[in-house]
């Protein structure tokens, strides 16, 4: 059972204006995002621009849906009757995300799914371009007979950003103008229910990592790239989160011809001891170095400290 966030304060009136005797809402749920590091500052407006809220009753039935613009101090101010509720919020889920048919007063929390709006889930194209930089919020709360319920909602980083630099120790291939970088076998889709709970830096702070569907598709991403002045190739992928047991495969093509061997990044993440299931910020920059004999080494491009996975940095494999 998921424990409710404990930051609850019942007030007899909210006093938005001196002359008001009663609050126009029964719950005020304030959104926070403090990143994946050790900061306690609310930096939500720096990363989030929209909040899509889904409110479920005690039976898990969808009762209300709202969209809010993110700003400093943004909060969900809800006028709900007494009872127990669940709030699920997806941030930055715009036209690149596909919701599996949410219907008010019908849809149930365990059934709802969010997918990237891509070739696998919508059209016939086998390739996906970068998706949204998603963030996820989850909370249970109770509305009493009197007063206002106040609670903090911590948003969780819920996407992968993978920056890739490919360089050659020997002679780099010529840039034909048709270079394509691909990342294949990436898990796609989220349930609205959380899979993991992570305790935050304060006693009223809990973050939740969204669960994957029982049967989730594997999506292939591609992007056109060019060599830079150093004859290196750089790309950046934005996808849904990776899991510990997934095998994302990186490659570089000139048209349909592979220029490097396929790189299964599962080995890299295992070597770096990164817990992909529970990591609070899947932001990685890697260097793929191609030796003269065609063998490949993968290194971290920068040294960063990750809460759930140790220190990223150091040698390749």
Short mmCIF file of C-alpha atoms in Angstrom, two decimals:
data_model
loop_
_atom_site.label_atom_id
_atom_site.label_comp_id
_atom_site.label_asym_id
_atom_site.label_seq_id
_atom_site.Cartn_x
_atom_site.Cartn_y
_atom_site.Cartn_z
CA UNK A 1 0.00 0.00 0.00
CA UNK A 2 1.33 3.43 -0.91
CA UNK A 3 1.68 5.65 2.12
CA UNK A 4 0.02 9.10 1.92
CA UNK A 5 2.23 12.14 2.09
CA UNK A 6 2.20 13.39 5.66
CA UNK A 7 2.34 17.12 5.00
CA UNK A 8 -1.31 17.81 5.86
CA UNK A 9 -2.61 20.92 7.56
CA UNK A 10 -6.27 21.61 8.16
CA UNK A 11 -7.24 25.27 8.37
CA UNK A 12 -10.61 26.82 9.13
CA UNK A 13 -10.24 29.43 6.39
CA UNK A 14 -7.68 30.25 3.69
CA UNK A 15 -8.12 34.04 3.80
CA UNK A 16 -7.11 34.75 0.22
CA UNK A 17 -8.55 38.23 0.76
CA UNK A 18 -9.32 39.84 4.12
CA UNK A 19 -13.04 40.07 3.41
CA UNK A 20 -13.37 36.39 2.47
CA UNK A 21 -14.69 34.18 5.23
CA UNK A 22 -14.48 30.89 3.38
CA UNK A 23 -12.02 29.28 0.99
CA UNK A 24 -13.18 28.57 -2.60
CA UNK A 25 -11.38 25.20 -2.48
CA UNK A 26 -11.07 22.26 -0.09
CA UNK A 27 -7.56 21.16 -1.10
CA UNK A 28 -4.42 23.04 -2.04
CA UNK A 29 -1.70 20.74 -3.39
CA UNK A 30 1.53 22.62 -4.05
CA UNK A 31 3.87 21.30 -6.73
CA UNK A 32 7.59 20.94 -6.12
CA UNK A 33 10.54 19.76 -8.17
CA UNK A 34 14.00 19.73 -6.59
CA UNK A 35 15.91 17.83 -9.28
CA UNK A 36 17.80 14.58 -8.76
CA UNK A 37 20.57 16.08 -6.64
CA UNK A 38 20.65 17.32 -3.06
CA UNK A 39 19.00 20.73 -3.50
CA UNK A 40 16.00 21.68 -1.39
CA UNK A 41 15.03 24.62 -3.61
CA UNK A 42 11.87 24.37 -5.72
CA UNK A 43 13.15 24.67 -9.31
CA UNK A 44 9.96 23.46 -10.99
CA UNK A 45 9.49 26.41 -13.41
CA UNK A 46 12.96 25.77 -14.86
CA UNK A 47 11.94 22.33 -16.17
CA UNK A 48 8.14 22.08 -16.31
CA UNK A 49 5.75 24.14 -18.45
CA UNK A 50 2.41 22.31 -18.17
CA UNK A 51 0.75 20.07 -15.57
CA UNK A 52 -1.96 17.60 -16.58
CA UNK A 53 -3.88 16.51 -13.48
CA UNK A 54 -6.08 13.45 -13.04
CA UNK A 55 -8.11 13.12 -9.82
CA UNK A 56 -9.50 9.73 -8.79
CA UNK A 57 -11.93 8.95 -5.98
CA UNK A 58 -11.55 6.27 -3.29
CA UNK A 59 -12.75 3.62 -5.76
CA UNK A 60 -10.08 4.61 -8.29
CA UNK A 61 -12.57 6.17 -10.73
CA UNK A 62 -11.48 9.24 -12.70
CA UNK A 63 -13.54 12.22 -11.51
CA UNK A 64 -11.73 15.38 -12.65
CA UNK A 65 -9.08 16.42 -15.19
CA UNK A 66 -7.27 19.75 -15.26
CA UNK A 67 -4.40 21.32 -17.20
CA UNK A 68 -2.33 24.05 -15.53
CA UNK A 69 0.52 26.26 -16.63
CA UNK A 70 3.62 25.82 -14.49
CA UNK A 71 4.87 28.87 -12.62
CA UNK A 72 6.50 29.67 -9.31
CA UNK A 73 4.31 28.46 -6.46
CA UNK A 74 1.85 26.65 -8.75
CA UNK A 75 -0.67 24.51 -6.89
CA UNK A 76 -3.75 22.42 -7.59
CA UNK A 77 -6.62 24.19 -5.86
CA UNK A 78 -9.47 21.68 -5.86
CA UNK A 79 -13.04 21.97 -4.66
CA UNK A 80 -13.86 18.38 -3.68
CA UNK A 81 -16.38 16.87 -1.26
CA UNK A 82 -15.13 14.99 1.81
CA UNK A 83 -13.44 11.69 0.98
CA UNK A 84 -10.21 10.00 -0.02
CA UNK A 85 -8.60 10.83 -3.38
CA UNK A 86 -5.59 10.09 -5.56
CA UNK A 87 -3.89 12.69 -7.74
CA UNK A 88 -1.75 11.69 -10.75
CA UNK A 89 0.01 14.49 -12.63
CA UNK A 90 1.97 14.27 -15.87
CA UNK A 91 4.10 17.32 -16.66
CA UNK A 92 5.06 18.36 -20.20
CA UNK A 93 2.82 15.68 -21.77
CA UNK A 94 1.75 17.46 -24.96
CA UNK A 95 1.15 16.28 -28.54
CA UNK A 96 4.07 13.81 -28.35
CA UNK A 97 2.28 11.77 -25.68
CA UNK A 98 -0.74 9.53 -26.21
CA UNK A 99 -3.21 8.86 -23.38
CA UNK A 100 -5.14 5.59 -23.50
CA UNK A 101 -8.72 6.84 -23.60
CA UNK A 102 -9.36 8.55 -20.26
CA UNK A 103 -13.11 9.00 -19.70
CA UNK A 104 -14.57 10.90 -16.77
CA UNK A 105 -16.61 8.83 -14.31
CA UNK A 106 -15.68 5.65 -16.19
CA UNK A 107 -11.88 5.16 -16.43
CA UNK A 108 -10.13 3.52 -13.49
CA UNK A 109 -6.69 4.34 -12.13
CA UNK A 110 -5.12 0.87 -12.61
CA UNK A 111 -6.19 0.79 -16.27
CA UNK A 112 -4.88 4.09 -17.60
CA UNK A 113 -1.67 4.23 -19.64
CA UNK A 114 0.51 6.93 -21.19
CA UNK A 115 2.47 6.15 -24.36
CA UNK A 116 4.73 8.16 -26.65
CA UNK A 117 2.74 9.15 -29.73
CA UNK A 118 4.90 7.17 -32.11
CA UNK A 119 5.02 4.67 -34.93
CA UNK A 120 4.50 1.65 -32.70
CA UNK A 121 1.49 2.97 -30.82
CA UNK A 122 -0.26 5.05 -33.49
CA UNK A 123 0.93 4.88 -37.12
CA UNK A 124 2.77 2.46 -39.37
CA UNK A 125 6.20 4.10 -39.12
CA UNK A 126 8.77 1.90 -37.32
CA UNK A 127 10.76 4.88 -35.99
CA UNK A 128 10.16 7.43 -33.26
CA UNK A 129 11.58 10.91 -32.87
CA UNK A 130 12.38 12.37 -29.45
CA UNK A 131 9.46 12.45 -27.05
CA UNK A 132 8.52 14.80 -24.18
CA UNK A 133 10.71 15.51 -21.17
CA UNK A 134 8.12 14.02 -18.84
CA UNK A 135 7.77 14.44 -15.08
CA UNK A 136 5.41 12.46 -12.85
CA UNK A 137 3.58 13.24 -9.65
CA UNK A 138 1.49 10.96 -7.43
CA UNK A 139 -0.23 11.54 -4.11
CA UNK A 140 -3.12 10.34 -1.97
CA UNK A 141 -4.97 12.82 0.20
CA UNK A 142 -8.11 13.14 2.31
CA UNK A 143 -10.70 15.93 2.36
CA UNK A 144 -12.27 16.42 5.77
CA UNK A 145 -15.65 17.80 6.73
CA UNK A 146 -14.11 21.19 7.55
CA UNK A 147 -11.04 23.18 6.60
CA UNK A 148 -8.55 22.93 3.76
CA UNK A 149 -6.18 20.04 3.08
CA UNK A 150 -2.71 21.29 2.19
CA UNK A 151 -0.07 18.99 0.80
CA UNK A 152 3.20 19.00 -1.12
CA UNK A 153 3.41 17.11 -4.43
CA UNK A 154 6.96 16.26 -5.52
CA UNK A 155 7.38 15.74 -9.26
CA UNK A 156 9.79 13.04 -10.43
CA UNK A 157 12.06 13.10 -13.48
CA UNK A 158 10.40 10.53 -15.79
CA UNK A 159 12.34 10.50 -19.04
CA UNK A 160 15.75 9.53 -20.37
CA UNK A 161 18.07 12.14 -21.84
CA UNK A 162 21.03 10.45 -23.49
CA UNK A 163 23.70 12.62 -25.07
CA UNK A 164 26.02 10.66 -27.38
CA UNK A 165 29.38 11.62 -28.89
CA UNK A 166 30.94 9.17 -31.36
CA UNK A 167 34.60 9.62 -32.23
CA UNK A 168 37.25 7.58 -34.02
CA UNK A 169 40.82 6.86 -32.89
CA UNK A 170 41.88 6.36 -36.48
CA UNK A 171 40.42 7.89 -39.63
CA UNK A 172 36.81 8.92 -39.34
CA UNK A 173 34.47 8.04 -42.23
CA UNK A 174 33.48 10.76 -44.64
CA UNK A 175 30.27 12.62 -43.83
CA UNK A 176 27.99 11.87 -46.76
CA UNK A 177 25.26 14.14 -45.43
CA UNK A 178 23.12 11.08 -44.73
CA UNK A 179 24.30 10.06 -41.25
CA UNK A 180 21.65 8.59 -38.96
CA UNK A 181 22.07 7.77 -35.26
CA UNK A 182 19.69 5.19 -33.80
CA UNK A 183 18.72 3.96 -30.35
CA UNK A 184 16.67 0.76 -30.43
CA UNK A 185 14.82 -1.48 -27.98
CA UNK A 186 13.75 1.34 -25.67
CA UNK A 187 10.77 0.53 -23.40
CA UNK A 188 7.78 2.80 -24.03
CA UNK A 189 4.71 3.54 -21.96
CA UNK A 190 3.79 4.18 -18.33
CA UNK A 191 1.01 3.17 -16.02
CA UNK A 192 -0.59 5.89 -13.92
CA UNK A 193 0.26 3.82 -10.82
CA UNK A 194 3.73 4.17 -9.24
CA UNK A 195 6.21 1.31 -9.01
CA UNK A 196 8.73 2.74 -6.54
CA UNK A 197 8.57 5.26 -3.72
CA UNK A 198 11.68 7.32 -2.91
CA UNK A 199 11.85 9.28 0.34
CA UNK A 200 12.92 12.87 -0.23
CA UNK A 201 15.24 15.19 1.68
CA UNK A 202 12.53 16.22 4.16
CA UNK A 203 9.95 14.21 6.08
CA UNK A 204 7.06 15.55 3.97
CA UNK A 205 8.74 14.77 0.64
CA UNK A 206 8.05 11.57 -1.29
CA UNK A 207 8.76 10.91 -4.94
CA UNK A 208 7.27 8.15 -7.03
CA UNK A 209 8.57 6.48 -10.17
CA UNK A 210 5.80 5.44 -12.57
CA UNK A 211 5.36 1.76 -13.35
CA UNK A 212 5.68 0.25 -16.80
CA UNK A 213 2.74 -1.63 -18.34
CA UNK A 214 2.84 -5.40 -17.96
CA UNK A 215 3.30 -5.66 -21.72
CA UNK A 216 5.12 -2.61 -23.04
CA UNK A 217 6.34 -2.03 -26.61
CA UNK A 218 9.99 -1.52 -27.47
CA UNK A 219 10.48 1.62 -29.53
CA UNK A 220 13.27 2.55 -31.96
CA UNK A 221 14.51 6.15 -32.14
CA UNK A 222 16.45 7.81 -34.93
CA UNK A 223 17.81 11.22 -35.79
CA UNK A 224 19.82 12.81 -38.56
CA UNK A 225 23.29 13.88 -37.43
CA UNK A 226 26.39 15.55 -38.88
CA UNK A 227 30.11 15.45 -38.19
CA UNK A 228 31.50 18.49 -36.40
CA UNK A 229 34.81 20.22 -37.10
CA UNK A 230 36.61 17.52 -35.07
CA UNK A 231 35.05 14.79 -37.30
CA UNK A 232 32.98 13.65 -34.32
CA UNK A 233 29.25 12.91 -34.43
CA UNK A 234 26.90 14.07 -31.68
CA UNK A 235 23.26 13.29 -30.96
CA UNK A 236 20.75 13.47 -28.13
CA UNK A 237 17.84 11.14 -27.43
CA UNK A 238 14.80 11.94 -25.27
CA UNK A 239 12.79 8.79 -24.48
CA UNK A 240 10.84 7.17 -21.69
CA UNK A 241 12.83 5.82 -18.73
CA UNK A 242 15.04 2.77 -19.05
CA UNK A 243 14.76 -0.18 -16.67
CA UNK A 244 17.48 -2.41 -15.25
CA UNK A 245 16.63 -5.30 -17.56
CA UNK A 246 16.38 -3.36 -20.83
CA UNK A 247 18.97 -3.52 -23.62
CA UNK A 248 19.02 -0.21 -25.52
CA UNK A 249 21.14 -0.60 -28.65
CA UNK A 250 23.05 2.35 -30.16
CA UNK A 251 24.27 2.48 -33.77
CA UNK A 252 25.35 4.92 -36.48
CA UNK A 253 24.45 4.54 -40.14
CA UNK A 254 25.32 6.12 -43.45
CA UNK A 255 21.98 5.58 -45.11
CA UNK A 256 21.36 1.86 -44.60
CA UNK A 257 25.05 0.98 -44.02
CA UNK A 258 26.22 0.61 -40.41
CA UNK A 259 29.39 2.63 -39.71
CA UNK A 260 30.01 1.15 -36.25
CA UNK A 261 29.14 -2.06 -34.47
CA UNK A 262 25.91 -2.08 -32.53
CA UNK A 263 26.48 -1.08 -28.90
CA UNK A 264 24.26 -2.69 -26.27
CA UNK A 265 24.26 -0.09 -23.49
CA UNK A 266 23.03 -2.63 -20.94
CA UNK A 267 26.68 -3.51 -20.29
CA UNK A 268 27.61 0.14 -19.79
CA UNK A 269 24.91 0.81 -17.20
CA UNK A 270 25.71 -2.42 -15.35
CA UNK A 271 29.43 -1.61 -15.30
CA UNK A 272 28.67 1.86 -13.94
CA UNK A 273 26.39 0.30 -11.29
CA UNK A 274 23.50 2.59 -12.14
CA UNK A 275 20.14 1.52 -10.73
CA UNK A 276 17.89 2.40 -13.66
CA UNK A 277 14.74 1.22 -11.88
CA UNK A 278 15.11 3.71 -9.03
CA UNK A 279 17.42 6.41 -10.39
CA UNK A 280 15.87 9.85 -9.87
CA UNK A 281 17.41 11.50 -12.91
CA UNK A 282 18.21 9.59 -16.10
CA UNK A 283 20.44 12.27 -17.63
CA UNK A 284 23.51 10.69 -19.20
CA UNK A 285 26.26 11.86 -21.56
CA UNK A 286 28.46 9.18 -23.07
CA UNK A 287 31.40 8.97 -25.46
CA UNK A 288 31.56 6.06 -27.89
CA UNK A 289 35.15 5.63 -29.05
CA UNK A 290 35.74 3.52 -32.15
CA UNK A 291 39.17 1.89 -32.32
CA UNK A 292 41.05 1.29 -35.56
CA UNK A 293 40.13 -2.41 -35.47
CA UNK A 294 36.44 -1.53 -35.14
CA UNK A 295 36.15 -2.42 -31.45
CA UNK A 296 34.33 0.06 -29.24
CA UNK A 297 34.76 1.59 -25.80
CA UNK A 298 32.07 3.55 -23.99
CA UNK A 299 32.90 6.24 -21.41
CA UNK A 300 30.97 8.76 -19.37
CA UNK A 301 31.47 12.18 -20.95
CA UNK A 302 31.23 13.97 -17.60
CA UNK A 303 31.58 13.05 -13.94
CA UNK A 304 28.29 13.34 -12.04
CA UNK A 305 27.01 12.06 -8.73
CA UNK A 306 23.82 10.05 -8.94
CA UNK A 307 21.70 9.35 -5.88
CA UNK A 308 20.83 5.79 -6.90
CA UNK A 309 23.73 4.41 -8.86
CA UNK A 310 27.02 5.66 -7.51
CA UNK A 311 29.39 7.98 -9.26
CA UNK A 312 29.36 8.08 -13.04
CA UNK A 313 32.77 8.65 -14.51
CA UNK A 314 36.06 7.00 -15.26
CA UNK A 315 37.11 4.39 -17.75
CA UNK A 316 35.26 2.59 -20.48
CA UNK A 317 34.74 -1.05 -21.14
#
